[in-house]
Every structure is written in C-alpha cells, then in structure tokens.
Coordinates of C-alpha atoms in Angstrom, one line a residue:
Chain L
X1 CA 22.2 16.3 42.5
X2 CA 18.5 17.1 43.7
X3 CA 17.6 18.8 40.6
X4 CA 19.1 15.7 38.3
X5 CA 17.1 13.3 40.4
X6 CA 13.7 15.4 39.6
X7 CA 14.6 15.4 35.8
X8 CA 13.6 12.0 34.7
X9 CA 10.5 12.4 36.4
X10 CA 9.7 15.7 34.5
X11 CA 10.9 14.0 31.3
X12 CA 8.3 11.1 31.7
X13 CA 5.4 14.2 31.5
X14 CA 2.5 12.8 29.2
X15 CA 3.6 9.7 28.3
X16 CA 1.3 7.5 29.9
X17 CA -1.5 7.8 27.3
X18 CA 1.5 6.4 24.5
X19 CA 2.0 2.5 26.8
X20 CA -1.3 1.0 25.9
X21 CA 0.1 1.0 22.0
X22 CA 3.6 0.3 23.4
X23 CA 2.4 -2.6 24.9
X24 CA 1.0 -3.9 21.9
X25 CA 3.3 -2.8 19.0
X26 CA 6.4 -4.5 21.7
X27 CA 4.7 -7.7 21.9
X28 CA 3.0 -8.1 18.0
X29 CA 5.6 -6.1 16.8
X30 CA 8.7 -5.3 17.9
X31 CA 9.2 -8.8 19.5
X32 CA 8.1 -11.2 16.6
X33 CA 10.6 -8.8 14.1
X34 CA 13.5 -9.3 16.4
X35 CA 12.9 -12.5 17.4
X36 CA 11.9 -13.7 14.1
X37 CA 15.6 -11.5 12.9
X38 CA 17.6 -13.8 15.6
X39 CA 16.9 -17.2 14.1
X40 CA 18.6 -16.2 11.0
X41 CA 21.7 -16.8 12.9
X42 CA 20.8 -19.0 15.5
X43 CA 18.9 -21.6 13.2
X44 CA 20.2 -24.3 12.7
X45 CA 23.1 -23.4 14.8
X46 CA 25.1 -20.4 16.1
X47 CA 26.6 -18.7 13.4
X48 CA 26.2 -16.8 10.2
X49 CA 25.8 -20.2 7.6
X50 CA 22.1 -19.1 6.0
X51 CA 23.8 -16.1 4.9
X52 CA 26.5 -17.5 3.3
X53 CA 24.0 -20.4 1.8
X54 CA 22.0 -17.0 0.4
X55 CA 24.4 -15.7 -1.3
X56 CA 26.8 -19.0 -2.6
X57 CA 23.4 -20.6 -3.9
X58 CA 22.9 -20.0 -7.4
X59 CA 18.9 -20.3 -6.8
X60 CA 18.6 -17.7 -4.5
X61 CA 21.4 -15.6 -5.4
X62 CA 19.4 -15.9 -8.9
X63 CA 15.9 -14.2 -6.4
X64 CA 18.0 -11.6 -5.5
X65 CA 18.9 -10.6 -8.8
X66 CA 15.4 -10.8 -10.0
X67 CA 14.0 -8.7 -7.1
X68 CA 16.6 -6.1 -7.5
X69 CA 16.0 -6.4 -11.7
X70 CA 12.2 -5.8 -11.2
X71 CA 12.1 -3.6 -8.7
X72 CA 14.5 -1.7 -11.1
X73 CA 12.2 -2.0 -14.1
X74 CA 9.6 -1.1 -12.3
X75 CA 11.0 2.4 -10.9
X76 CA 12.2 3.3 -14.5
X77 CA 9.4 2.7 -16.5
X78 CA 7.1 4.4 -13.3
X79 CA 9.0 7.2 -13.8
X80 CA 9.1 7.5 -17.2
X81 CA 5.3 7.1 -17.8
X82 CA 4.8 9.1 -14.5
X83 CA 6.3 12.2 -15.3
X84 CA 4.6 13.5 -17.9
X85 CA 1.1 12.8 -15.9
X86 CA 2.2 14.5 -13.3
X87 CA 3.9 18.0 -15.1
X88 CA 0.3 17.8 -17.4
X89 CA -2.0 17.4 -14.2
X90 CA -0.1 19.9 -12.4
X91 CA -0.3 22.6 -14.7
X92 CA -4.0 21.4 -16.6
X93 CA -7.3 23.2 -15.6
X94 CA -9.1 22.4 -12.2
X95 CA -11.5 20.1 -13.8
X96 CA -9.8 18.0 -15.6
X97 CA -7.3 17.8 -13.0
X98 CA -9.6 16.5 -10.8
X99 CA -11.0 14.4 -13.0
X100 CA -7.4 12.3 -13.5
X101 CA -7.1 12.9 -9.9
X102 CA -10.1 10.6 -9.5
X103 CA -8.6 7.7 -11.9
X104 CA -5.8 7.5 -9.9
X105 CA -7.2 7.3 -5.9
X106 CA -9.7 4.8 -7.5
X107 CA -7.1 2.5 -9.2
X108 CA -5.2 3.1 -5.8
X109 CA -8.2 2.1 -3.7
X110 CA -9.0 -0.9 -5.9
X111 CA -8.4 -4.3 -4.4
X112 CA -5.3 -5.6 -5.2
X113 CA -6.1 -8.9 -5.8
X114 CA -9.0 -7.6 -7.7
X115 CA -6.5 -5.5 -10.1
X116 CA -3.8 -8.3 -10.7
X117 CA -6.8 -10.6 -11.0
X118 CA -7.8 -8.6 -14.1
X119 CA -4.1 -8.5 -15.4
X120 CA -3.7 -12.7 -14.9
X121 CA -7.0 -12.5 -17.4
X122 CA -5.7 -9.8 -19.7
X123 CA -2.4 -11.0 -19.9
X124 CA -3.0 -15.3 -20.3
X125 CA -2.1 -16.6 -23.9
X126 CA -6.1 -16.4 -24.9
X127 CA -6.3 -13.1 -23.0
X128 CA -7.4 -9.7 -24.9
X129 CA -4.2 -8.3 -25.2
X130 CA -2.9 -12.0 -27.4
X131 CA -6.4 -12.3 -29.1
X132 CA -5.9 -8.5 -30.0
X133 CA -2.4 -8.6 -31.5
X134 CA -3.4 -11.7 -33.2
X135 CA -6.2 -10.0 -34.8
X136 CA -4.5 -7.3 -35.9
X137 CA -1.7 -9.4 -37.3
X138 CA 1.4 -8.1 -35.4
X139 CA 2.3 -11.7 -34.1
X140 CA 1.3 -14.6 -35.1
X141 CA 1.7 -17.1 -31.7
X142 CA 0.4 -15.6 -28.3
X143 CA 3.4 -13.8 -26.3
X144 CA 4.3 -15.2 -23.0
X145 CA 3.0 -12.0 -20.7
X146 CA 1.9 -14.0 -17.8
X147 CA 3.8 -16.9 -15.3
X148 CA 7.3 -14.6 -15.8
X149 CA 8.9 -11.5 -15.2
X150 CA 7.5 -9.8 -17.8
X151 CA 4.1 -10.4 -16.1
X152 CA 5.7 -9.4 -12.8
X153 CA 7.3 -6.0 -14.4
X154 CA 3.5 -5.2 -16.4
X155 CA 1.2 -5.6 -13.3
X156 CA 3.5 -4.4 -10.5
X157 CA 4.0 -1.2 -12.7
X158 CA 0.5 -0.7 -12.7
X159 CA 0.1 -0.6 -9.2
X160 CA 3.2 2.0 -8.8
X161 CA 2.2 4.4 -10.9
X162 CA -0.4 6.4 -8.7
X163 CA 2.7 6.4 -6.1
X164 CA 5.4 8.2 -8.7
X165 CA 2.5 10.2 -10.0
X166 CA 1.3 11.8 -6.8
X167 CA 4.6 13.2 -5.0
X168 CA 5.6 14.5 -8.2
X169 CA 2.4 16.5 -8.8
X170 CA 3.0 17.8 -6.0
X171 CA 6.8 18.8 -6.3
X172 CA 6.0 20.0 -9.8
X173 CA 3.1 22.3 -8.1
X174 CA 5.7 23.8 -6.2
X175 CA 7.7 25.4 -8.7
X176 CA 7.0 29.1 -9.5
X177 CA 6.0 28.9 -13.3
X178 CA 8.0 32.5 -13.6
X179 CA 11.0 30.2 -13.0
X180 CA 10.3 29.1 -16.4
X181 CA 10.0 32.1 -18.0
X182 CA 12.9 33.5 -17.1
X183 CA 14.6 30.7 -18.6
X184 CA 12.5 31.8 -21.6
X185 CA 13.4 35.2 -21.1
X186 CA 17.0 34.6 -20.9
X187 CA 16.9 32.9 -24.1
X188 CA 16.7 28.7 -23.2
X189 CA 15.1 26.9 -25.6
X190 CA 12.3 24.4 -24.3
X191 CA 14.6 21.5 -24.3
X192 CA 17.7 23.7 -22.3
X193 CA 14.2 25.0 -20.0
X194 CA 13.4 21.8 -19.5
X195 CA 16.8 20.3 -19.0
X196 CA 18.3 23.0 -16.8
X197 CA 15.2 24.4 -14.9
X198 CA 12.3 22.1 -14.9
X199 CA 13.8 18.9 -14.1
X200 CA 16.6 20.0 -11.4
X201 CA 13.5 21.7 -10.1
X202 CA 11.2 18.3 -10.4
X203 CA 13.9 16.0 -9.3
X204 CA 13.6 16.1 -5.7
X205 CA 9.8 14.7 -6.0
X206 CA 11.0 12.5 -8.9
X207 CA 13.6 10.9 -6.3
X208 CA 11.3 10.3 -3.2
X209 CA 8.6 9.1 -5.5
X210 CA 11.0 6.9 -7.1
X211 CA 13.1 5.6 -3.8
X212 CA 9.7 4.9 -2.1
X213 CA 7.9 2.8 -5.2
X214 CA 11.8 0.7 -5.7
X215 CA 11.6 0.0 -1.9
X216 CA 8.3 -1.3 -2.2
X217 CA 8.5 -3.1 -5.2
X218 CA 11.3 -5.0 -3.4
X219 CA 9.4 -6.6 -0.9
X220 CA 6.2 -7.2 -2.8
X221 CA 4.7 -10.2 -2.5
X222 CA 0.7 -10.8 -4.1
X223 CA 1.4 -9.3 -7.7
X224 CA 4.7 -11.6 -8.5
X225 CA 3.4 -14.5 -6.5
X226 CA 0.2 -14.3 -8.8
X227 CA 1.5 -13.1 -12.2
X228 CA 5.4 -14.7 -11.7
X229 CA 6.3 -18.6 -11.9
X230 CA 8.0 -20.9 -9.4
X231 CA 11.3 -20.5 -11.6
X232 CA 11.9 -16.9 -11.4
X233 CA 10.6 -15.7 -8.1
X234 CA 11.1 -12.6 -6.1
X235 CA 12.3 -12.0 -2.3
X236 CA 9.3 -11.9 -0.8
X237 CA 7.8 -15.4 -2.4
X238 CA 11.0 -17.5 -1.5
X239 CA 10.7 -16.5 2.1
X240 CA 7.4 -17.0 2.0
X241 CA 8.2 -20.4 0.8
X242 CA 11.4 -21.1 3.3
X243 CA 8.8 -20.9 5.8
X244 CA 5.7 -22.2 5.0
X245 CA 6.8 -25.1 2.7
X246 CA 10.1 -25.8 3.4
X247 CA 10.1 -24.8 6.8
X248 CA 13.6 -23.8 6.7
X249 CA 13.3 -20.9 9.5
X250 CA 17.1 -20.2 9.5
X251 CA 17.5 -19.7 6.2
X252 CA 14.0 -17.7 5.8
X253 CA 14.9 -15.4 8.3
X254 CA 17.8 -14.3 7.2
X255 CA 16.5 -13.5 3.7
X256 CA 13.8 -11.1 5.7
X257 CA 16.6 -9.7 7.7
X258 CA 18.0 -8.8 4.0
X259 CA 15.0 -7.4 3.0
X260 CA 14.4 -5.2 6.3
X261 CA 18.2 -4.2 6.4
X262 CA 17.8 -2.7 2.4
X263 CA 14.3 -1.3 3.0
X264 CA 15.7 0.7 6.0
X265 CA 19.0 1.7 4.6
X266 CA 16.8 3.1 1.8
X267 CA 14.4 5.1 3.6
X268 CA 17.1 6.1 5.5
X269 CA 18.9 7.4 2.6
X270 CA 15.2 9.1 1.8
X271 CA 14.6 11.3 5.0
X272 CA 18.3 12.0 5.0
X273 CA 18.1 13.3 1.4
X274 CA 14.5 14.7 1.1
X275 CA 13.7 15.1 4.6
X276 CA 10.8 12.2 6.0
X277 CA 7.8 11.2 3.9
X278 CA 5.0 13.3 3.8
Chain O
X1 CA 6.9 28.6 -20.7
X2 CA 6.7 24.9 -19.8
X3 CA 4.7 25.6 -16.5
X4 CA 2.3 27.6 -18.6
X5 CA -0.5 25.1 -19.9
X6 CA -2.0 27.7 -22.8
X7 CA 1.7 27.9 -23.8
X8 CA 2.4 24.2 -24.3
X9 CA 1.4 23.8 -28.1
X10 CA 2.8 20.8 -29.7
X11 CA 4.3 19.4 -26.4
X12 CA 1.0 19.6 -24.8
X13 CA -0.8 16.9 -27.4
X14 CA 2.2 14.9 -26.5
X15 CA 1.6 15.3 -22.5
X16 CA -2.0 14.3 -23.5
X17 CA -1.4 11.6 -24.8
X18 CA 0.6 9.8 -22.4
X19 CA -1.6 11.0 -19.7
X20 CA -5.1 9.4 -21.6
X21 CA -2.4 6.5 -22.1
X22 CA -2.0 6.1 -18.5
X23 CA -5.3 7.0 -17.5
X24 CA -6.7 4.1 -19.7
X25 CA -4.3 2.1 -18.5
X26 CA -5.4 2.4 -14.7
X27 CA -9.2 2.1 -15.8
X28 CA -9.5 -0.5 -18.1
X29 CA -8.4 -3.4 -15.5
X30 CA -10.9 -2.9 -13.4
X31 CA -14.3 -1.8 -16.0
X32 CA -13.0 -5.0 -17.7
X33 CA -13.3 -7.5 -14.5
X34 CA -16.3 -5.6 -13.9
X35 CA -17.6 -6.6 -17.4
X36 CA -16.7 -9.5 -17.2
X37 CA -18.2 -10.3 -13.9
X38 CA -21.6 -9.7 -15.6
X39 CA -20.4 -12.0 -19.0
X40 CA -22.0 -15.4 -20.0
X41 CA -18.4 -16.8 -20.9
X42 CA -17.1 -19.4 -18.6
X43 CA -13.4 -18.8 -20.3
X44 CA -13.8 -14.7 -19.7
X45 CA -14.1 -14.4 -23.4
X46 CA -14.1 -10.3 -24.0
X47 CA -16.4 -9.3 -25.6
X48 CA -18.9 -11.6 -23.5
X49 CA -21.0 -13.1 -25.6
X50 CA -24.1 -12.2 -23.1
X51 CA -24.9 -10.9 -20.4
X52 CA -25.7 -13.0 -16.7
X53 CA -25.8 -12.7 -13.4
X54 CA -24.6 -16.2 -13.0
X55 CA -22.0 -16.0 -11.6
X56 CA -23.2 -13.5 -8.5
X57 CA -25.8 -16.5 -8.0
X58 CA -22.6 -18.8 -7.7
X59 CA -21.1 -16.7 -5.4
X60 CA -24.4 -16.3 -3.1
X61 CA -24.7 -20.2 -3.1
X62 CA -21.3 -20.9 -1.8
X63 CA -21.6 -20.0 1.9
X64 CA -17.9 -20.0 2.2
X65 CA -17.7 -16.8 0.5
X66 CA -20.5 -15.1 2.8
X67 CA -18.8 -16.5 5.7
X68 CA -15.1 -15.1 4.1
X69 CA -17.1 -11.6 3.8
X70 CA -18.5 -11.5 7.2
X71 CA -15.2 -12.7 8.6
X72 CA -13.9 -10.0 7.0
X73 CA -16.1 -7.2 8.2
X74 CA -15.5 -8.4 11.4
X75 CA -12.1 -8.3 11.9
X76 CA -12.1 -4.8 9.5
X77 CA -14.2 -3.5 12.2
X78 CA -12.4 -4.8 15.7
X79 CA -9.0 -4.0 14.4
X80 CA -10.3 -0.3 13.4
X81 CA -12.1 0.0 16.8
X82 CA -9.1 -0.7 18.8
X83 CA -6.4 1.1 16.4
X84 CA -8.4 4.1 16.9
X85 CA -8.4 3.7 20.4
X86 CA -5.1 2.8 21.1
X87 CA -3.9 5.8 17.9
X88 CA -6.3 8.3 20.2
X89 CA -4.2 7.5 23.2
X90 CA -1.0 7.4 21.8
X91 CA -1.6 10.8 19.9
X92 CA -2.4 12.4 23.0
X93 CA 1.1 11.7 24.2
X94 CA 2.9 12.1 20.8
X95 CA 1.7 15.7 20.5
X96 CA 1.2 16.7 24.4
X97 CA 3.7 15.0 25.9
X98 CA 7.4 16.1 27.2
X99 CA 9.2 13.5 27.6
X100 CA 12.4 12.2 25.8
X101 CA 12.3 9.8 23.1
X102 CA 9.2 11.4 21.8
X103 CA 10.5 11.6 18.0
X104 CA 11.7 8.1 18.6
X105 CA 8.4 6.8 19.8
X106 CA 6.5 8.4 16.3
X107 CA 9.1 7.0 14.6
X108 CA 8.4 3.1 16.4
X109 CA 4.7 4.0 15.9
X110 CA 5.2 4.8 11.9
X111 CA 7.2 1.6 11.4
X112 CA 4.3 -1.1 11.0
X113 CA 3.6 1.3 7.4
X114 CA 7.1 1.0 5.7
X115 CA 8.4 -2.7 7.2
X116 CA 8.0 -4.8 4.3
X117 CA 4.8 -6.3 5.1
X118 CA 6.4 -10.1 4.5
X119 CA 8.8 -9.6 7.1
X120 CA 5.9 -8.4 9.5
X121 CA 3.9 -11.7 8.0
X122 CA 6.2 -14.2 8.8
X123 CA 7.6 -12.9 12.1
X124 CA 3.8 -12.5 13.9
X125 CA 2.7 -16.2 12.1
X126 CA 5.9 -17.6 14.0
X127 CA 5.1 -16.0 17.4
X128 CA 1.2 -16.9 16.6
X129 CA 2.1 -20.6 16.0
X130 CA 3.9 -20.8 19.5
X131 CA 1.0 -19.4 21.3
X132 CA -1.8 -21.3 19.1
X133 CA -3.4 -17.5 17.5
X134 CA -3.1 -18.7 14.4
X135 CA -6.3 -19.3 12.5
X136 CA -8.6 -17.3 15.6
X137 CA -10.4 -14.1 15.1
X138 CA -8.2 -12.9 18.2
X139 CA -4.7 -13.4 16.0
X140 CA -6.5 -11.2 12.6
X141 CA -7.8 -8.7 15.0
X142 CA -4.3 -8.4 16.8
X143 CA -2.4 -8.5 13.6
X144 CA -5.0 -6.1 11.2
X145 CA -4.6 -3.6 14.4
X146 CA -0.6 -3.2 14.1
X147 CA -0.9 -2.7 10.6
X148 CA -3.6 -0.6 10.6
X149 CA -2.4 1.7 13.7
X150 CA -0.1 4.4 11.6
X151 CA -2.5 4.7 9.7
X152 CA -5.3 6.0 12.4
X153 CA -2.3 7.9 13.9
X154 CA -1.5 10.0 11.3
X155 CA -5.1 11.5 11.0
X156 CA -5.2 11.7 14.6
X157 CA -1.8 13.7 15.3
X158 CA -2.6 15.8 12.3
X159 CA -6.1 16.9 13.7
X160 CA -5.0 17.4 17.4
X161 CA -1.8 19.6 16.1
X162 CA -4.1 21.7 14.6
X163 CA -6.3 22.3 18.2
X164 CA -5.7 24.8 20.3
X165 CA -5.5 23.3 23.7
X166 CA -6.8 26.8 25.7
X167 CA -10.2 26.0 24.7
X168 CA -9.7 22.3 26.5
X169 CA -8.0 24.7 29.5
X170 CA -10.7 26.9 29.5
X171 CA -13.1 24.5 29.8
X172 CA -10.9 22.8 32.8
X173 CA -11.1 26.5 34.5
X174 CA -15.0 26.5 34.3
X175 CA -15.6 23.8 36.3
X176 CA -15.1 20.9 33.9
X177 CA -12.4 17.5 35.0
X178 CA -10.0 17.2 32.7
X179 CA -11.8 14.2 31.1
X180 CA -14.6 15.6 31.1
X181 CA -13.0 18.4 28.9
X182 CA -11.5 16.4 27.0
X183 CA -14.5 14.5 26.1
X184 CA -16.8 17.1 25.4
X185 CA -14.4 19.7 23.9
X186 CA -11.4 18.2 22.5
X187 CA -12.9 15.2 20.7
X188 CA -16.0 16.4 19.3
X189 CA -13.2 19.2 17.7
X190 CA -11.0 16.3 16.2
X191 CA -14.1 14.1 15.5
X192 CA -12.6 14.5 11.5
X193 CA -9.4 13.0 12.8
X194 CA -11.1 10.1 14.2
X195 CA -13.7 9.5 11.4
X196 CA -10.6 9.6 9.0
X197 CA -8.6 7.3 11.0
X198 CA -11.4 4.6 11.6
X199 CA -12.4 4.2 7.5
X200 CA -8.2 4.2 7.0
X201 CA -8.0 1.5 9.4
X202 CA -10.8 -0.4 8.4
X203 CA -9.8 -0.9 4.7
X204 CA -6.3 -1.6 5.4
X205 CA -7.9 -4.4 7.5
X206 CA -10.4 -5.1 4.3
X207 CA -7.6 -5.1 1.6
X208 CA -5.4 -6.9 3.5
X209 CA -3.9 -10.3 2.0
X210 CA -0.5 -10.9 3.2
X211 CA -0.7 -11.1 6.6
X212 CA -3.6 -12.9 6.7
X213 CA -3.0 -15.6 4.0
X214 CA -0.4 -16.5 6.7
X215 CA -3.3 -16.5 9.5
X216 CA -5.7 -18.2 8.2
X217 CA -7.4 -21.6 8.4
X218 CA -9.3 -23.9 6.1
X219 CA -11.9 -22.5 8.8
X220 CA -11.5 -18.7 9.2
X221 CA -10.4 -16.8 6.1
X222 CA -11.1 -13.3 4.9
X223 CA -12.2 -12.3 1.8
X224 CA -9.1 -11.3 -0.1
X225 CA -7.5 -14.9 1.6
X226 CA -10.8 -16.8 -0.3
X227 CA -9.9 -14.9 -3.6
X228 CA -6.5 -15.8 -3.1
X229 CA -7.1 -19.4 -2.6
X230 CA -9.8 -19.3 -6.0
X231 CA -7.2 -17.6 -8.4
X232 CA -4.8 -19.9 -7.5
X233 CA -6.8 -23.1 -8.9
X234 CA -8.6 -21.3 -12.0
X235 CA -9.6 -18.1 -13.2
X236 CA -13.0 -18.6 -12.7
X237 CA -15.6 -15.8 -13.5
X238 CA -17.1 -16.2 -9.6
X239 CA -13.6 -14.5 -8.4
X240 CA -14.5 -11.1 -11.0
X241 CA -17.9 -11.1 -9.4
X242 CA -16.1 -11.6 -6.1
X243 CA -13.4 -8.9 -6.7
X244 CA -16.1 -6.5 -8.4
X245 CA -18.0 -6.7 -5.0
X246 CA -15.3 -5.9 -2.9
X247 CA -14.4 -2.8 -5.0
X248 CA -17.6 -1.5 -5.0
X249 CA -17.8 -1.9 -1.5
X250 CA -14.2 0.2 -1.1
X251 CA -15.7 2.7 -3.0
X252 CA -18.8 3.2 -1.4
X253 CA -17.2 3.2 1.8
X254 CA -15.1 6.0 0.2
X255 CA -17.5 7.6 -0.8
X256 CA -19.9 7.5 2.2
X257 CA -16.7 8.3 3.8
X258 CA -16.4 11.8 1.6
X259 CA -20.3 12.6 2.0
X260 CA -20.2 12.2 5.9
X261 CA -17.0 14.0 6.1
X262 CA -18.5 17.2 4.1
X263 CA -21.5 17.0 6.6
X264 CA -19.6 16.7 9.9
X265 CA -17.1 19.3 9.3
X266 CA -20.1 21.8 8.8

C-alpha cells in the first residue's frame, strides 16, 4: 500500500514542462472541438434531429455525395499521375532528381490561394486553356472547367499531387532493385515484374499516400469554395455556411462531427495498417 | 530490371513523359500568375499584350493591403514565438519525461495537424464570439499558435531525441544549475530544431486562410483573408501581383531558411 501511494507521484516525473501547452491546446482546442461537437445534439433541442435532417435532406445528402465523389476522383487520378513520378524520381540520377524534387516543395510551398487563383484564371470560359482549344479547333464553345466539380476535381488534384508523390518516392526507394532482377531472373516479363513484385512492393506507400490525400480532400475548404458553385458544394463549404450564413449551429455541428468522426476513423485505419505518419 | 534506370528503355520515355507532364503541370500555374502580374491586360489576357508594373502600383496605393501584410507578419511572428516556446517546453517533457499518458499526450499534441481545419475554424470562431476574440490580434495569435504548434514540435522532439543528455549531466556535475545547463548546452545543440520549428510555424501562420477568414474583421484581416475577399468580387490583375508577392516572400524565407540552416549547423 506505501509503495502504490508513491507510484503516481513517480509517474508524474517530467511532466510539468508539457502543462503550459496543455493549458492552451484544452482551452483553444480541445474545448471549442467538444463543445462545438455537443451542439450537434443539443441545438435546437436534446436529441439526435440534425442528423437525421443530414441525411433525409436531398441537398445535403446531395454534399455528402459530392465530397465523397471528389475526394474519390481526386485520390485516383493522384495516384494515377503520381506513380509514375515517383518510380521515375526514385530510380533517375541525383540531379535530375533533385531538380523535380524542387518543382514539387515549391508548388507545395506556394500560397494556396495564390495557386487556385491561377487555376480560376486558366480555367474561366476566356481562360488559356478555352482560348487554346478553340484555337486549335478541338471545340468550338468554351468548356465549363470552372464554378463545378470539374473545376473542384482539376485544381484540388493539383494540390495533392506533391502529397501522393512524396511517400511513394520514398516507399519505392526502399525496395532492393535486386528484388527486381530476380523476378527477371526467374523469368517474369516486365508486366508480371511489375504486377507481382513492384507494385505489391510499392503498395504500402501507394496506400498511406493515398488514405492521407482522400482524407484531406474531404474536408477541404479554399479550392472548392473558389473554383465550385453554390449548387454543388462540398462538406466543408455547407458548414461553413450553416454557421456563418444561416446560423444554424445545430445542424452545422453535426455535419463537422461527420467530418471529424470519418477523418479519424481513417487515420485510424492508417496507423493501424501502415503504422503512424511519418 | 524495372528499378534499374539505364535498363528502362521504352518504358522509361514513357515515365518521362508523364513526369515532364506533371512537372509542367505544377510550374505553369504559378510562372503564369507571375506573368501575368507583370501584363498590361486588365482581363489577364495571356499572352499580355505588354508589360507594366501597374498593377504593383495599385497594390502599393491601397493601404488596406499594406495594413493586411503587416497584420500578417505580425501575427506570423507572435504565434511562431509562442508555439516555439510552448513546443520547447512541451518537447522537453514528451521526450524526458516518465510519466503515463506520454504517447497520449504526443498524440493530443499532433491532433491540431490532421483535424480538418474547418472543424477547428468553426469550433474556436464559436468560443471567440462568446468571449468577444473575434476580429483582435489576441484571437489570430491564439488560433495561428494551435495550428502552428505540431508543427514546431516535430522539429523540436526530433532534434532533442537525437541529444545525448550526459553532456547536459556533465555540465550539471561541473558546477552548472540545471538551467543553466540547459541553456548553454542543450539549446545551443538543438538550435537546428528551433530554427526549423520557428520558419514552420511562421508560414503556417502566413498561409493560413481558413481559420482566419472566420476571424477576421472589416478591420483586421491578413493577407491571404484580403486575397480572399478580392477574388471573390473579380479576378483582378492586383490579386496576381498580390499572390506573386506573397510567394516570393515564402520562398525567400525558404530559402534564407536553407542558407542560415547550412551556416548554423557548421
């Protein structure tokens, strides 16, 4: 009994330096989250009603579906571009590796408003990209690439890519290149090599890459508030919207607490699988 | 011998390919708003017709953006002062302390990086509109520093994992207080740490437009909330000189960043 009264005070060794940041993650952080959490069902009265009104709305039922859609979209065609960067700048010579390197920590490092200001002015009916195809004669009306999803899928794609580019550079600089020749060796073809070696090998980098750009894409907010429309919003923008212009706290609220519940279930599902982030 | 680059032959041109694809692809956006920062066209007509510096002339009449810019720099450097601080503390604890709950406490500290930043937005406007923060230098500085404090932690935890803590002892057992020590030996030796930490934390703080599109006031509003507020009316060529600025100022930061880290780590 003497020596279990010493523990806790043994147990507390250290800690002191940690409260200042305690005390100010609990009362800017942890407090508004939870607090802000608890008016989804207490708003406008006990009860779980916003969540029901979420999901038996068409309109926001609709959100959901777009937000999932995009984010979807997004992580494929990430991926798809992605992958070949990364197994080319993983395996290319120092310089020129360094070189794309460089590209990609300076589009990363770019403002974002200042990058999805430049696709709003690419991407607008007289924008280069319309004037271009006109010119060329591939359509003859400007394409609507801007105030939808398309817009959405195009710029928030661009800001993913350095995220699916760089864990998987790094996963594929893992992999002992005499893997391969084995494969070689014992008579795979390059498809069956890269089928049955290369991307079992990869995939690991390919999923964290991938979980971690869907789960931001989710909750993004700048890039489809600036290059969506009012019509076919994302998560992010209609609680954005619940709150500041509707001011329907209740129902706001428990959209976030959807967000935060999928966001953490995912990365959940990511240190569980491939073991934290970095 | 797909790990083998001189062994890549026709699949290599292809791997090119894409990769100049998407290395265009994350250049051209910003060289173009650069461009057209510097272009005579009102309606961001590429090619510009001329060149001008117009619209940078704009920009420096408008006294609302220099105000946005210095708003800006302030809070970016108050909310990296005191995350670095507070990340110096807590990393002491995280990687000396004993205590239970440790891995649960770097867990709590990680959290303000992967909550969607929405959720954070909205909850810490809600509290700040009870208690008046709202639209005060006091309410950025407090938010910036939550979202900015993984981000000086990380640096921090890596640096001090990687001292040994006999030379802080040995200093201790020569006479020095333990503050003492840790002033003169332990910092100086994590001083790459710190340095890191403070220019991670001051560009989250610089970049960020979420949180404080939520905070701000006709009266107080950063740089990135001023943008926002433009490119929602038009797509005036003022906001491409704006944004151009604020990238080159990111990337000399970055780069300063890079010189200064090659010197101190002599």
């Amino acid at each position: 009994m003497a020596a279990n009264a010493s523990v806790p005070r043994r147990q507390r060794r250290g800690f002191g330096p940690a409260v200042p940041a305690l005390v100010l993650l609990a009362l800017f952080f942890v407090i508004p989250v939870v607090s802000l959490l608890l008016r989804s069902i207490l708003e406008p009265e006990f009860g779980l009603q916003n969540y029901a009104e979420l999901f038996a709305t068409s309109t926001y039922a609709r959100v959901l579906y777009n937000t999932f859609l995009v984010a979807f979209v997004v992580t494929a065609v990430s991926l798809l571009l992605g992958y070949p960067v990364a197994w080319l700048l993983a395996i290319m010579p120092q310089r020129y590796a360094n070189l794309v390197l460089a590209i990609i920590l300076v589009s990363m490092w770019t403002n974002l408003l200042a990058r999805t200001y430049a696709w709003m002015v690419l991407l607008q009916r007289t924008g280069l990209i319309n004037t271009t195809l006109m010119k060329l004669g591939l359509i003859s009306e400007p394409l609507a690439l801007v105030k939808n999803l398309t817009g959405v899928t195009i710029g928030m794609t661009y800001i993913m890519l350095p995220f699916i580019i760089l864990p998987l550079y790094a996963s594929i600089r893992a992999i002992d290149p005499t893997t391969l020749q084995a494969a070689a060796l014992c008579g795979a073809g390059r498809w069956q090599a890269f089928r049955r070696v290369l991307l079992p090998l990869s995939a690991p980098g390919a999923a964290a890459g991938g979980l971690m750009v869907f789960v931001m894409s989710l909750g993004y907010f700048v890039t489809p508030a600036l290059l969506g429309s009012a019509s076919q919003m994302m998560l992010a923008e209609m609680i954005a919207q619940l709150v500041q212009s509707l001011l329907n706290w209740g129902l706001g609220s428990a959209a976030a607490f959807i967000l935060l519940t999928v966001t953490l279930a995912l990365y959940a599902v990511q240190i569980r699988f491939f073991g934290g982030m970095r | 011998m797909l790990l083998t680059y001189r062994h890549l032959g026709g699949l290599g041109v292809a791997l090119w390919a894409v990769t100049i694809l998407v290395c265009l692809f994350l250049l051209v956006p910003i060289v173009f708003i650069a461009a057209l920062s510097f272009g005579s066209s009102q309606w961001l007509v590429f090619p510009p017709p001329s060149w001008t510096l117009r619209w940078y002339r704009e920009l420096a009449a408008d006294p609302r953006w220099l105000e946005a810019a210095l708003t800006s720099a302030k809070v970016g450097l108050l909310s990296a002062a005191l995350a670095v601080l507070l990340a110096l503390m807590a990393s002491f604890a995280l990687v000396r302390g004993r205590f239970r709950g440790r891995g649960l406490l770097r867990a709590l500290f990680l959290t303000p990086m992967v909550l969607p930043v929405i959720v954070f937005a909205v909850a810490i406007y809600a509290l700040f509109l009870r208690v008046g923060l709202n639209g005060t230098l006091v309410g950025f500085v407090l938010a910036h520093t939550v979202l900015a404090f993984p981000f000086a932690v990380i640096p921090i935890v890596n640096s001090l994992e990687g001292f040994d803590k006999s030379i802080e002892d040995a200093a201790v057992l020569c006479g020095a207080s333990p503050l003492q020590a840790k002033l003169k030996i332990t910092l100086p030796a994590i001083r790459i740490g710190l340095f890191s930490a403070a220019v991670f934390a001051f560009l989250i703080s610089w970049d960020e437009v979420v949180v404080a599109i939520f905070m701000a006031s006709p009266d107080l509003q950063t740089l990135p909330v001023r943008i926002w507020g433009a490119l929602r009316q038009d797509l005036s060529p003022v906001i491409a000189a704006a944004s151009t600025i604020l990238v080159a100022f990111t990337l000399l930061v970055m780069a300063a960043a890079a010189l200064l880290r090659r010197r101190i780590s002599r």
